[in-house]
Coordinates of C-alpha atoms in Angstrom, one line a residue:
M25 CA -32.6 5.9 10.2
P26 CA -29.4 4.1 10.5
A27 CA -29.6 0.4 11.1
L28 CA -26.9 0.9 13.6
T29 CA -27.5 3.5 16.4
V30 CA -25.8 4.4 19.7
T31 CA -26.9 4.3 23.2
D32 CA -25.3 5.8 26.4
D33 CA -22.9 2.9 26.2
G34 CA -23.1 0.6 23.3
F35 CA -24.6 0.0 19.8
L36 CA -28.0 -1.2 18.7
L37 CA -28.6 -3.0 15.3
H38 CA -32.2 -3.0 14.1
G39 CA -32.9 -2.2 17.7
K40 CA -31.1 -5.0 19.5
P41 CA -27.9 -4.9 21.3
F42 CA -24.6 -5.2 19.1
R43 CA -20.9 -5.6 19.7
I44 CA -18.6 -4.8 16.8
I45 CA -15.8 -7.4 16.9
S46 CA -14.5 -6.7 13.6
G47 CA -11.0 -7.3 11.7
A48 CA -9.6 -5.3 8.9
L49 CA -9.1 -7.0 5.5
H50 CA -8.2 -4.6 2.4
Y51 CA -9.8 -6.1 -0.5
F52 CA -7.3 -4.1 -2.7
R53 CA -4.3 -6.4 -0.9
T54 CA -6.0 -9.9 -1.6
H55 CA -6.4 -11.3 -5.0
P56 CA -10.2 -11.7 -5.7
D57 CA -10.1 -15.2 -6.1
Q58 CA -9.2 -15.5 -2.3
W59 CA -11.9 -12.9 -0.9
A60 CA -14.1 -15.8 0.0
D61 CA -11.4 -17.5 1.6
R62 CA -10.5 -14.7 3.8
L63 CA -14.1 -13.8 4.7
R64 CA -14.8 -17.4 5.8
K65 CA -11.7 -17.3 8.1
A66 CA -12.9 -14.2 9.5
R67 CA -16.4 -15.7 10.3
L68 CA -14.7 -18.8 11.8
L69 CA -12.5 -16.7 14.0
G70 CA -15.8 -15.4 15.6
L71 CA -15.8 -12.0 13.9
N72 CA -19.1 -10.3 13.3
T73 CA -17.8 -7.8 10.8
V74 CA -15.2 -6.8 8.5
E75 CA -13.6 -3.3 8.0
T76 CA -11.8 -1.8 5.0
Y77 CA -10.2 1.4 3.4
L78 CA -11.2 2.3 0.2
P79 CA -8.1 3.8 -1.9
W80 CA -8.9 6.6 -3.9
N81 CA -5.9 6.8 -6.1
L82 CA -6.7 3.4 -7.5
H83 CA -10.4 3.7 -7.8
Q84 CA -9.9 7.1 -9.8
P85 CA -6.8 6.9 -11.5
A86 CA -7.9 10.0 -13.7
P87 CA -10.4 12.8 -13.1
G88 CA -13.8 11.6 -14.1
A89 CA -12.9 7.7 -14.1
L90 CA -13.9 5.2 -11.9
D91 CA -12.4 1.8 -11.7
L92 CA -14.5 -1.2 -9.9
D93 CA -12.7 -4.1 -11.7
G94 CA -10.5 -7.0 -10.3
L95 CA -8.7 -6.1 -7.6
L96 CA -11.0 -3.1 -7.0
D97 CA -14.4 -4.9 -7.4
L98 CA -15.7 -3.8 -4.0
P99 CA -19.3 -4.4 -5.1
R100 CA -18.2 -8.2 -5.3
F101 CA -16.4 -8.0 -2.0
L102 CA -19.3 -6.7 -0.3
E103 CA -21.4 -9.3 -1.9
L104 CA -19.4 -12.0 -0.6
A105 CA -19.1 -10.6 2.9
Q106 CA -23.0 -10.7 3.1
A107 CA -23.3 -14.0 1.9
E108 CA -20.6 -14.8 4.7
G109 CA -22.8 -13.4 7.0
L110 CA -20.4 -10.5 8.1
R111 CA -21.3 -6.7 8.6
V112 CA -18.9 -4.3 6.7
V113 CA -17.4 -1.0 8.2
L114 CA -16.3 1.2 5.3
R115 CA -13.4 3.7 5.6
P116 CA -13.6 5.7 2.2
G117 CA -11.4 8.5 3.4
P118 CA -10.6 10.6 1.2
Y119 CA -7.2 10.1 3.1
I120 CA -6.7 6.6 4.3
C121 CA -3.0 6.3 5.6
A122 CA -2.8 2.5 5.5
E123 CA 0.8 2.6 4.6
W124 CA -0.6 3.0 1.2
E125 CA 1.0 4.9 -1.8
G126 CA 0.0 8.5 -0.7
G127 CA -2.4 7.6 1.8
G128 CA -4.6 7.1 -1.0
L129 CA -4.8 10.4 -2.3
P130 CA -4.2 10.6 -6.4
S131 CA -1.2 12.1 -7.7
W132 CA -3.4 13.8 -10.4
L133 CA -4.6 15.9 -7.3
T134 CA -1.4 16.2 -5.3
A135 CA 0.4 17.4 -8.4
D136 CA -1.1 20.7 -7.8
P137 CA 0.9 22.7 -5.2
N138 CA -1.6 25.1 -4.3
I139 CA -4.2 22.8 -3.2
R140 CA -4.3 22.7 0.5
L141 CA -5.0 18.7 1.0
R142 CA -7.2 17.6 3.6
S143 CA -8.8 20.9 4.1
A144 CA -11.9 22.8 3.3
D145 CA -10.1 24.6 0.2
P146 CA -12.7 24.1 -2.6
R147 CA -10.2 22.6 -4.9
F148 CA -9.7 19.6 -2.7
T149 CA -13.3 19.4 -1.4
G150 CA -14.3 19.7 -5.0
A151 CA -12.4 17.0 -6.2
V152 CA -13.8 14.9 -3.4
D153 CA -17.1 15.6 -4.4
A154 CA -16.6 14.6 -7.9
Y155 CA -15.3 11.4 -6.4
F156 CA -17.9 10.6 -4.3
D157 CA -20.6 11.3 -7.0
L158 CA -18.9 8.5 -8.9
L159 CA -18.2 6.1 -5.9
L160 CA -21.4 6.2 -3.8
P161 CA -24.0 5.1 -6.2
P162 CA -22.7 1.9 -7.3
L163 CA -22.2 1.1 -3.3
A164 CA -26.0 2.2 -2.4
P165 CA -27.4 -1.4 -2.8
F166 CA -24.7 -2.5 -0.2
M167 CA -25.9 0.1 2.5
A168 CA -27.8 -1.5 5.4
A169 CA -30.6 1.0 4.5
S170 CA -31.2 -0.9 1.4
G171 CA -30.3 -4.5 2.9
G172 CA -26.8 -4.7 2.6
P173 CA -24.2 -5.4 5.0
V174 CA -22.5 -1.8 5.5
I175 CA -23.5 -0.7 9.0
A176 CA -21.1 2.4 9.3
V177 CA -19.1 4.7 7.3
Q178 CA -15.9 6.7 8.5
V179 CA -15.3 10.6 8.0
E180 CA -11.7 11.0 7.1
N181 CA -8.9 9.2 9.0
E182 CA -6.8 10.0 12.1
Y183 CA -7.4 13.8 11.0
G184 CA -6.3 14.8 14.5
A185 CA -2.8 13.9 13.7
Y186 CA -2.9 16.0 10.5
G187 CA -5.1 19.1 11.0
D188 CA -8.0 20.7 13.0
D189 CA -10.3 22.0 10.1
T190 CA -13.9 21.0 11.6
A191 CA -15.4 22.9 8.3
Y192 CA -13.8 20.1 6.3
L193 CA -14.9 17.1 8.2
A194 CA -18.6 18.7 8.5
H195 CA -18.2 18.9 4.4
L196 CA -17.2 15.3 4.3
A197 CA -20.1 14.3 6.5
D198 CA -22.6 16.3 4.6
A199 CA -21.4 15.1 1.1
L200 CA -21.9 11.3 2.5
H201 CA -25.3 12.2 3.5
K202 CA -26.1 14.3 0.6
R203 CA -25.4 11.4 -1.7
G204 CA -27.6 8.9 0.2
V205 CA -25.5 7.4 2.9
E206 CA -27.8 6.9 5.8
E207 CA -25.6 4.6 8.3
L208 CA -23.7 5.6 11.3
L209 CA -21.0 8.1 10.6
F210 CA -17.9 7.8 13.0
T211 CA -14.4 9.4 13.2
C212 CA -11.2 7.8 14.7
D213 CA -8.1 9.5 16.2
Q214 CA -5.3 8.0 18.0
A215 CA -6.0 7.6 21.8
D216 CA -4.7 11.4 22.6
K217 CA -6.4 14.2 24.0
E218 CA -5.5 16.7 21.5
K219 CA -5.8 14.6 18.7
L220 CA -9.0 13.4 19.5
A221 CA -10.3 17.2 20.0
A222 CA -8.9 18.1 16.6
G223 CA -10.3 15.4 14.6
S224 CA -13.7 14.8 16.1
L225 CA -17.0 16.2 14.7
P226 CA -19.8 17.3 17.0
G227 CA -23.1 14.9 16.7
V228 CA -20.4 12.1 14.9
L229 CA -19.3 9.2 16.7
A230 CA -15.4 9.4 18.0
T231 CA -13.6 6.0 18.2
G232 CA -9.9 5.5 19.0
T233 CA -6.8 3.8 17.5
F234 CA -4.3 2.0 19.6
G235 CA -2.4 -1.4 20.4
S236 CA -1.6 -1.4 23.9
R237 CA -2.3 0.6 27.5
V238 CA -5.9 -0.6 27.0
E239 CA -7.3 0.9 30.1
D240 CA -5.5 4.4 29.7
S241 CA -6.7 4.7 25.9
L242 CA -10.2 4.0 27.0
Q243 CA -10.1 6.6 29.6
V244 CA -8.9 9.0 27.1
L245 CA -11.5 8.3 24.9
R246 CA -14.2 8.3 27.5
A247 CA -12.9 11.6 28.9
H248 CA -13.4 13.0 25.5
Q249 CA -16.8 11.6 24.7
E250 CA -18.7 11.3 27.9
S251 CA -21.6 8.9 26.4
G252 CA -21.9 6.5 23.8
P253 CA -20.0 3.1 22.8
L254 CA -16.4 2.9 23.2
M255 CA -14.6 1.5 20.1
C256 CA -11.0 0.9 19.0
T257 CA -11.3 1.2 15.5
E258 CA -8.0 0.0 14.8
F259 CA -6.5 -2.3 17.6
W260 CA -2.8 -2.7 16.4
I261 CA -2.0 -6.5 16.6
G262 CA 1.3 -6.1 14.5
W263 CA 3.1 -3.3 12.6
F264 CA 4.6 -2.6 9.2
D265 CA 7.9 -3.2 7.8
H266 CA 10.2 -0.7 6.0
W267 CA 13.0 -1.6 3.7
G268 CA 16.2 -1.9 5.5
E269 CA 14.6 -2.4 8.8
P270 CA 13.6 -5.4 10.8
H271 CA 10.6 -7.5 10.3
H272 CA 8.1 -6.5 13.2
V273 CA 6.4 -9.1 15.5
R274 CA 4.1 -9.1 18.6
A275 CA 3.8 -12.1 20.8
P276 CA 0.7 -13.7 20.5
E277 CA -0.1 -13.8 24.2
D278 CA 0.6 -10.2 24.9
A279 CA -1.8 -9.2 21.7
A280 CA -4.4 -11.6 22.9
A281 CA -4.4 -10.1 26.6
A282 CA -4.8 -6.8 25.4
L283 CA -7.8 -8.0 23.2
D284 CA -9.2 -9.5 26.3
A285 CA -9.1 -6.4 28.3
L286 CA -10.9 -4.6 25.3
L287 CA -13.8 -7.0 25.4
S288 CA -13.9 -7.5 29.2
A289 CA -14.4 -3.5 29.2
G290 CA -17.4 -4.0 26.8
T291 CA -15.7 -2.2 24.0
S292 CA -16.2 -2.7 20.5
V293 CA -13.2 -3.4 18.4
N294 CA -11.6 -4.0 15.1
L295 CA -8.4 -5.8 14.8
Y296 CA -5.6 -4.2 12.6
M297 CA -5.2 -6.3 10.4
F298 CA -7.2 -9.5 10.5
H299 CA -5.6 -9.9 7.2
G300 CA -2.9 -7.6 5.8
G301 CA -2.2 -9.2 2.3
T302 CA 0.3 -7.5 0.0
N303 CA 1.2 -4.2 -1.6
F304 CA 1.2 -5.6 -5.2
G305 CA 2.6 -3.5 -8.0
F306 CA 3.9 0.2 -6.8
T307 CA 1.1 0.4 -4.1
N308 CA 3.4 0.5 -0.9
G309 CA 3.6 3.7 1.0
A310 CA 6.2 5.4 2.7
N311 CA 7.0 7.4 6.1
H312 CA 9.0 10.5 6.5
D313 CA 9.7 11.5 9.9
H314 CA 13.4 12.5 9.9
T315 CA 14.2 10.5 6.6
Y316 CA 12.3 8.9 3.8
T317 CA 11.7 5.2 4.3
P318 CA 9.4 3.4 2.0
G319 CA 7.4 0.4 2.9
V320 CA 8.2 -3.2 1.8
T321 CA 5.6 -5.2 -0.6
S322 CA 4.6 -7.5 2.1
Y323 CA 1.9 -6.2 4.4
D324 CA 1.9 -9.3 6.5
Y325 CA 1.6 -7.0 9.5
D326 CA 2.1 -10.0 11.8
A327 CA -1.8 -10.3 11.5
V328 CA -4.6 -12.9 12.6
L329 CA -3.9 -14.6 9.0
T330 CA -0.5 -14.6 7.4
E331 CA 0.0 -12.9 4.0
C332 CA -1.0 -16.2 2.1
G333 CA -4.1 -16.3 4.3
D334 CA -3.0 -19.1 6.7
P335 CA -4.1 -18.9 10.6
S336 CA -1.1 -17.6 12.5
P337 CA -0.6 -18.2 16.2
K338 CA -2.4 -15.3 16.7
Y339 CA -5.6 -17.1 15.1
A340 CA -6.2 -19.9 18.0
A341 CA -5.2 -17.4 20.9
F342 CA -7.9 -14.5 19.7
R343 CA -10.3 -17.3 18.9
D344 CA -10.0 -18.5 22.5
V345 CA -10.4 -14.9 23.7
I346 CA -13.4 -14.0 21.6
A347 CA -15.2 -17.3 22.9
R348 CA -15.2 -15.9 26.4
H349 CA -17.1 -12.7 25.1
A350 CA -19.3 -13.7 22.2
T351 CA -20.4 -17.0 20.1
V352 CA -17.7 -18.5 18.0
P353 CA -18.7 -20.9 15.4
D354 CA -18.4 -24.6 16.2
E355 CA -16.2 -25.6 13.4
P356 CA -12.3 -26.4 13.4
V357 CA -9.5 -23.8 12.7
P358 CA -9.1 -23.5 9.1
E359 CA -6.0 -25.3 7.7
P360 CA -3.0 -23.9 6.2
S361 CA -3.3 -23.7 2.3
P362 CA -1.6 -26.3 -0.1
K363 CA 1.7 -24.8 -1.0
L364 CA 3.5 -25.2 -4.4
P365 CA 6.7 -27.3 -4.1
P366 CA 10.0 -25.9 -4.9
T367 CA 10.2 -24.9 -8.3
E368 CA 13.3 -23.5 -10.3
V369 CA 12.8 -21.0 -13.0
A370 CA 15.7 -20.2 -15.6
L371 CA 15.3 -16.7 -16.9
T372 CA 16.8 -17.3 -20.4
A373 CA 16.0 -14.1 -22.3
S374 CA 17.0 -10.4 -21.4
A375 CA 16.5 -7.0 -22.6
N376 CA 18.4 -3.9 -21.8
F377 CA 16.2 -1.2 -20.2
L378 CA 18.3 1.8 -21.5
V379 CA 18.6 0.3 -25.1
C380 CA 14.7 -0.5 -25.2
A381 CA 13.8 3.0 -24.0
E382 CA 11.8 3.7 -27.1
F383 CA 9.5 0.3 -26.6
L384 CA 8.7 1.6 -23.2
S385 CA 7.0 4.9 -24.2
P386 CA 7.7 7.8 -26.8
A387 CA 10.1 10.1 -25.9
E388 CA 9.2 13.7 -24.6
H389 CA 11.3 16.7 -24.9
F390 CA 11.8 19.5 -22.1
T391 CA 14.2 22.2 -21.4
D392 CA 14.3 21.4 -17.6
P393 CA 13.7 17.8 -16.3
P394 CA 9.7 17.5 -15.5
T395 CA 8.4 15.7 -12.2
M396 CA 7.0 12.5 -12.9
E397 CA 3.5 14.4 -12.0
R398 CA 3.9 17.1 -14.7
L399 CA 4.3 13.7 -17.2
G400 CA 0.6 12.8 -15.6
Q401 CA 2.4 9.6 -14.6
A402 CA 1.4 8.1 -10.7
F403 CA 3.7 5.0 -10.6
G404 CA 7.0 3.6 -12.0
F405 CA 9.9 5.0 -13.4
V406 CA 11.1 7.9 -15.5
L407 CA 14.1 7.8 -17.5
Y408 CA 16.0 11.2 -18.3
G409 CA 18.4 11.9 -20.8
T410 CA 20.7 14.7 -21.8
E411 CA 24.3 15.3 -23.2
L412 CA 27.2 16.4 -20.9
P413 CA 29.0 19.6 -22.1
A414 CA 32.4 18.8 -20.3
L415 CA 35.3 16.3 -19.9
G416 CA 36.8 15.0 -17.0
D417 CA 35.7 14.8 -13.2
H418 CA 32.6 17.0 -12.3
V419 CA 29.7 17.1 -9.7
L420 CA 26.4 16.2 -10.9
H421 CA 24.1 18.1 -8.4
F422 CA 20.1 17.6 -8.2
T423 CA 19.2 20.9 -6.9
G424 CA 15.7 19.7 -5.7
G425 CA 16.8 16.3 -4.7
V426 CA 15.2 13.1 -6.4
G427 CA 11.9 11.3 -5.6
D428 CA 13.1 8.5 -4.8
R429 CA 16.0 6.8 -6.1
A430 CA 18.0 7.7 -9.1
Q431 CA 20.4 5.6 -11.0
V432 CA 23.0 7.6 -13.0
F433 CA 24.8 6.3 -16.4
V434 CA 27.4 8.0 -18.6
N435 CA 27.4 6.7 -22.1
G436 CA 25.3 3.6 -20.6
A437 CA 28.2 2.9 -17.9
P438 CA 26.6 3.1 -14.3
A439 CA 28.0 6.1 -12.3
G440 CA 26.3 5.9 -9.0
V441 CA 23.1 6.1 -7.1
V442 CA 21.4 9.1 -5.3
E443 CA 18.9 8.2 -3.0
R444 CA 16.3 10.4 -1.4
E445 CA 16.4 8.0 1.9
R446 CA 20.1 8.9 2.5
N447 CA 19.3 12.4 1.9
E448 CA 21.5 12.5 -1.3
D449 CA 21.6 15.1 -3.7
S450 CA 25.1 15.1 -5.4
L451 CA 27.5 12.6 -7.2
H452 CA 30.8 12.7 -8.6
V453 CA 30.8 11.6 -12.5
R454 CA 33.6 11.0 -14.8
I455 CA 32.9 12.0 -18.2
P456 CA 34.9 10.3 -21.0
E457 CA 34.1 12.8 -23.9
Y458 CA 32.3 16.1 -24.9
G459 CA 28.8 15.3 -25.9
A460 CA 28.7 11.8 -23.7
R461 CA 25.1 10.8 -22.8
L462 CA 23.7 11.2 -19.1
D463 CA 20.9 9.0 -18.3
V464 CA 19.2 9.1 -15.1
L465 CA 16.5 6.5 -14.2
V466 CA 14.4 7.5 -11.3
E467 CA 12.1 5.2 -9.4
N468 CA 9.1 6.3 -7.4
L469 CA 9.6 4.0 -4.4
G470 CA 6.0 5.1 -2.8
R471 CA 4.5 8.4 -1.9
A472 CA 4.4 9.4 1.7
N473 CA 1.4 8.2 3.4
Y474 CA 1.4 9.9 6.8
G475 CA 2.3 13.4 8.2
A476 CA 3.5 16.8 6.3
H477 CA 5.1 15.0 3.3
I478 CA 1.9 13.7 2.0
G479 CA 1.7 14.6 -1.7
D480 CA 5.3 14.7 -2.0
A481 CA 6.5 14.9 -5.7
K482 CA 8.5 12.2 -7.8
G483 CA 11.1 12.0 -10.4
I484 CA 13.5 14.9 -10.8
T485 CA 12.0 17.3 -8.6
G486 CA 14.5 20.5 -9.7
P487 CA 17.0 21.7 -12.1
V488 CA 20.2 19.5 -12.6
T489 CA 23.6 21.1 -12.5
L490 CA 26.9 20.1 -13.4
D491 CA 29.5 22.2 -11.3
G492 CA 26.7 24.7 -11.0
R493 CA 25.8 25.3 -14.4
P494 CA 22.2 24.0 -15.4
L495 CA 21.7 21.1 -17.8
E496 CA 19.1 21.6 -20.5
D497 CA 17.5 19.6 -23.4
W498 CA 16.0 16.6 -21.8
T499 CA 14.6 13.8 -23.3
C500 CA 12.1 11.9 -21.2
H501 CA 10.4 8.5 -21.0
G502 CA 7.7 7.9 -18.6
V503 CA 7.8 3.9 -17.6
P504 CA 4.6 3.6 -15.5
L505 CA 4.7 -0.1 -16.3
N506 CA 1.0 -0.4 -15.9
D507 CA 1.2 -3.4 -18.3
L508 CA 4.3 -5.2 -19.1
P509 CA 5.5 -4.1 -22.9
T510 CA 6.4 -5.9 -25.9
L511 CA 10.4 -6.1 -25.8
P512 CA 12.9 -7.5 -28.2
F513 CA 14.0 -10.2 -25.8
R514 CA 17.1 -12.2 -26.7
T515 CA 18.3 -15.5 -25.5
T516 CA 21.4 -15.4 -23.2
D517 CA 23.0 -17.7 -20.7
T518 CA 25.4 -14.9 -18.9
P519 CA 24.8 -12.5 -16.1
V520 CA 23.6 -9.0 -17.4
A521 CA 24.4 -6.1 -15.5
G522 CA 22.5 -2.7 -15.6
P523 CA 18.7 -2.1 -15.6
S524 CA 17.3 -5.5 -17.8
F525 CA 14.1 -7.1 -18.1
H526 CA 14.6 -11.1 -17.7
R527 CA 12.2 -13.7 -18.8
G528 CA 11.9 -17.4 -18.1
T529 CA 9.2 -19.9 -18.5
F530 CA 8.2 -22.9 -16.1
T531 CA 5.5 -25.4 -15.6
V532 CA 3.0 -25.9 -12.9
D533 CA 0.9 -29.2 -12.3
T534 CA -1.7 -27.7 -9.8
P535 CA -1.4 -24.1 -9.0
A536 CA -0.8 -23.3 -5.1
D537 CA 0.5 -20.4 -3.1
A538 CA 4.1 -20.0 -3.4
Y539 CA 7.0 -17.6 -2.5
L540 CA 9.3 -15.9 -5.2
A541 CA 12.9 -16.2 -3.9
L542 CA 15.7 -14.4 -6.0
P543 CA 19.1 -15.2 -4.4
G544 CA 21.8 -13.3 -6.2
W545 CA 19.4 -10.6 -7.5
T546 CA 19.7 -6.9 -6.4
K547 CA 16.5 -4.8 -6.7
G548 CA 13.5 -4.6 -9.1
L549 CA 10.2 -5.7 -9.6
A550 CA 8.7 -9.1 -10.7
W551 CA 5.6 -10.2 -12.6
L552 CA 4.1 -13.6 -12.9
N553 CA 1.9 -14.0 -15.9
G554 CA 1.8 -10.4 -16.2
F555 CA 0.7 -9.7 -12.6
N556 CA 3.0 -7.4 -10.8
L557 CA 3.8 -9.2 -7.7
G558 CA 5.6 -6.1 -6.3
R559 CA 9.2 -4.9 -5.5
Y560 CA 12.2 -7.1 -4.3
W561 CA 15.5 -5.7 -2.6
S562 CA 18.5 -7.8 -1.4
R563 CA 18.6 -4.7 1.3
G564 CA 15.7 -6.7 3.1
P565 CA 14.1 -7.7 5.7
Q566 CA 11.6 -9.3 3.2
R567 CA 13.3 -11.8 1.2
R568 CA 10.5 -13.4 -1.0
L569 CA 7.6 -12.2 -2.7
Y570 CA 4.1 -13.7 -2.0
V571 CA 2.7 -15.5 -5.3
P572 CA -1.3 -15.9 -4.7
A573 CA -2.3 -19.5 -6.3
P574 CA -4.8 -17.8 -8.7
V575 CA -1.9 -16.0 -10.5
L576 CA -0.4 -19.4 -11.7
R577 CA -1.5 -21.6 -14.2
A578 CA -1.7 -25.4 -14.5
G579 CA 0.9 -26.0 -17.5
A580 CA 3.0 -23.2 -18.8
N581 CA 3.8 -19.9 -16.7
E582 CA 5.9 -17.0 -17.5
L583 CA 8.3 -15.0 -14.8
T584 CA 9.4 -11.5 -15.8
L585 CA 11.9 -9.7 -13.7
L586 CA 13.0 -5.9 -14.0
E587 CA 16.6 -6.1 -12.3
L588 CA 17.8 -2.5 -12.0
H589 CA 21.3 -3.3 -11.0
A590 CA 23.0 -6.9 -11.6
A591 CA 22.4 -10.5 -10.8
T592 CA 25.0 -13.2 -10.1
S593 CA 22.4 -15.6 -11.2
R594 CA 20.0 -16.4 -14.0
V595 CA 17.8 -18.7 -11.8
A596 CA 14.7 -17.9 -9.5
W597 CA 12.9 -20.2 -7.1
L598 CA 9.1 -20.7 -6.2
M599 CA 9.4 -21.8 -2.6
D600 CA 6.8 -23.1 -0.3
E601 CA 7.6 -20.9 2.8
P602 CA 7.9 -17.3 3.2
D603 CA 10.8 -15.2 4.4
L604 CA 10.0 -11.9 5.8
G605 CA 13.6 -11.4 7.4
W606 CA 15.1 -10.8 10.5
T607 CA 12.3 -9.9 13.4
V608 CA 12.0 -7.3 16.3
R609 CA 9.3 -7.3 18.9
H610 CA 6.9 -4.8 18.5

């Protein structure tokens, strides 16, 4: 019997009335050494529960594998939550959305165009079953039935916005039960009649996702499910950002008033997000409605805790609201974390990306350019090369487009950029000689995390033609950059144009949170002591990258940048304040 059960209008936990007052905290978006701090701040807010997704694509980077280390050490996160006295709601997907790369679906799975994703297709459910076979046994001790903190587990995620395959949902629920999950199962969908009908499963609690119009949303949810507890599984208190768009914010008083309305109605709630964190590395997702729009590195979300874990103005406002409806610890609001004083970092050594291709990965040869998935690669870049059998002005055409951003070079000189985001697929090139070298560097800017484009391919996704004639005989270097390679850096004090790695060292007395500022730099990635902080882009809105204190060391530290274009400076700065860009009220 599950520890958490339902009555006509509420929950019972071990037979006693219990209202879930939860906050979303994604362990994989927060440095592990900071988990305990974030969980403590959740308890001090008055939360009794935390909620988290589980990213399938990271936990299972290849079939048959399971990664539970570092950022992915979910058992440790659950231990820390229980030690703080918090219950846990798990949302294992298999699809999670979360503005996360591919919605959490692994690229080795979506690479098969014949698989019907998020359906009862045996090829899809078989992969899910194999993943659950590996994932669930290590989590069994943390289920409430075994004395652990996990009191509820979600079946899929907002499925009604995607499909209506009830057999698929039933398979997932059965898969959880067969592998020993006794805890309460639930679904969640947007507070919409049709979506709730398509995404619900008989006998499984249906919950809603919304951020405003509380009374109307609860009425829709109650009309769909005549009895049982009302729960807003995602109470959207902020929003996410895309490159080239404003930073979204929501007034604390507006969000607090909506939270008060929810709690006054007796509803259980999960704040989305309590703490957003960061899309470290290549993990941001993308949306694709009318056009493709990749997410930024920050997942600050205008949440209760900021990206660095400091209480935002929403913290005090929400704490006051929660205190009207539940017991809040009689302890002060947490103080902001210490910040590193402004620190200059001179990047004194460089290595040209195109010249160093053989250091990055061995060359593979293909008649036609392969997709990133065909190379067995999930993240990063692919460098394609061939010879151009012409002279003068010509039109280079990517017949399938690119996934997602291609920088084109002729004999090493920049010839232009082709962007999926701008629906581009062609480029004028001037060829100086017969047999000139064509290089195309394609970046995966993040797989779609929502809608019909989930599972989109990356790299060059079709034949490439020159004035309509196919180009063949390609060499390819897959560049996932899972780890920084050993490169032939050379010391220089002049700006370097074109894709290049840049390296510099600096010293720190006492590690503390910081923000990496890159004025004069254009676009690329940053590593600090080998830890991938994520992407930067002068397009904005985000102007600085969060640097978690545990990434820094007392003494010598090393910063490495991969600048994809050019920089007017050879200096970076570690600053004591964030800069998420210009804002818009959401």
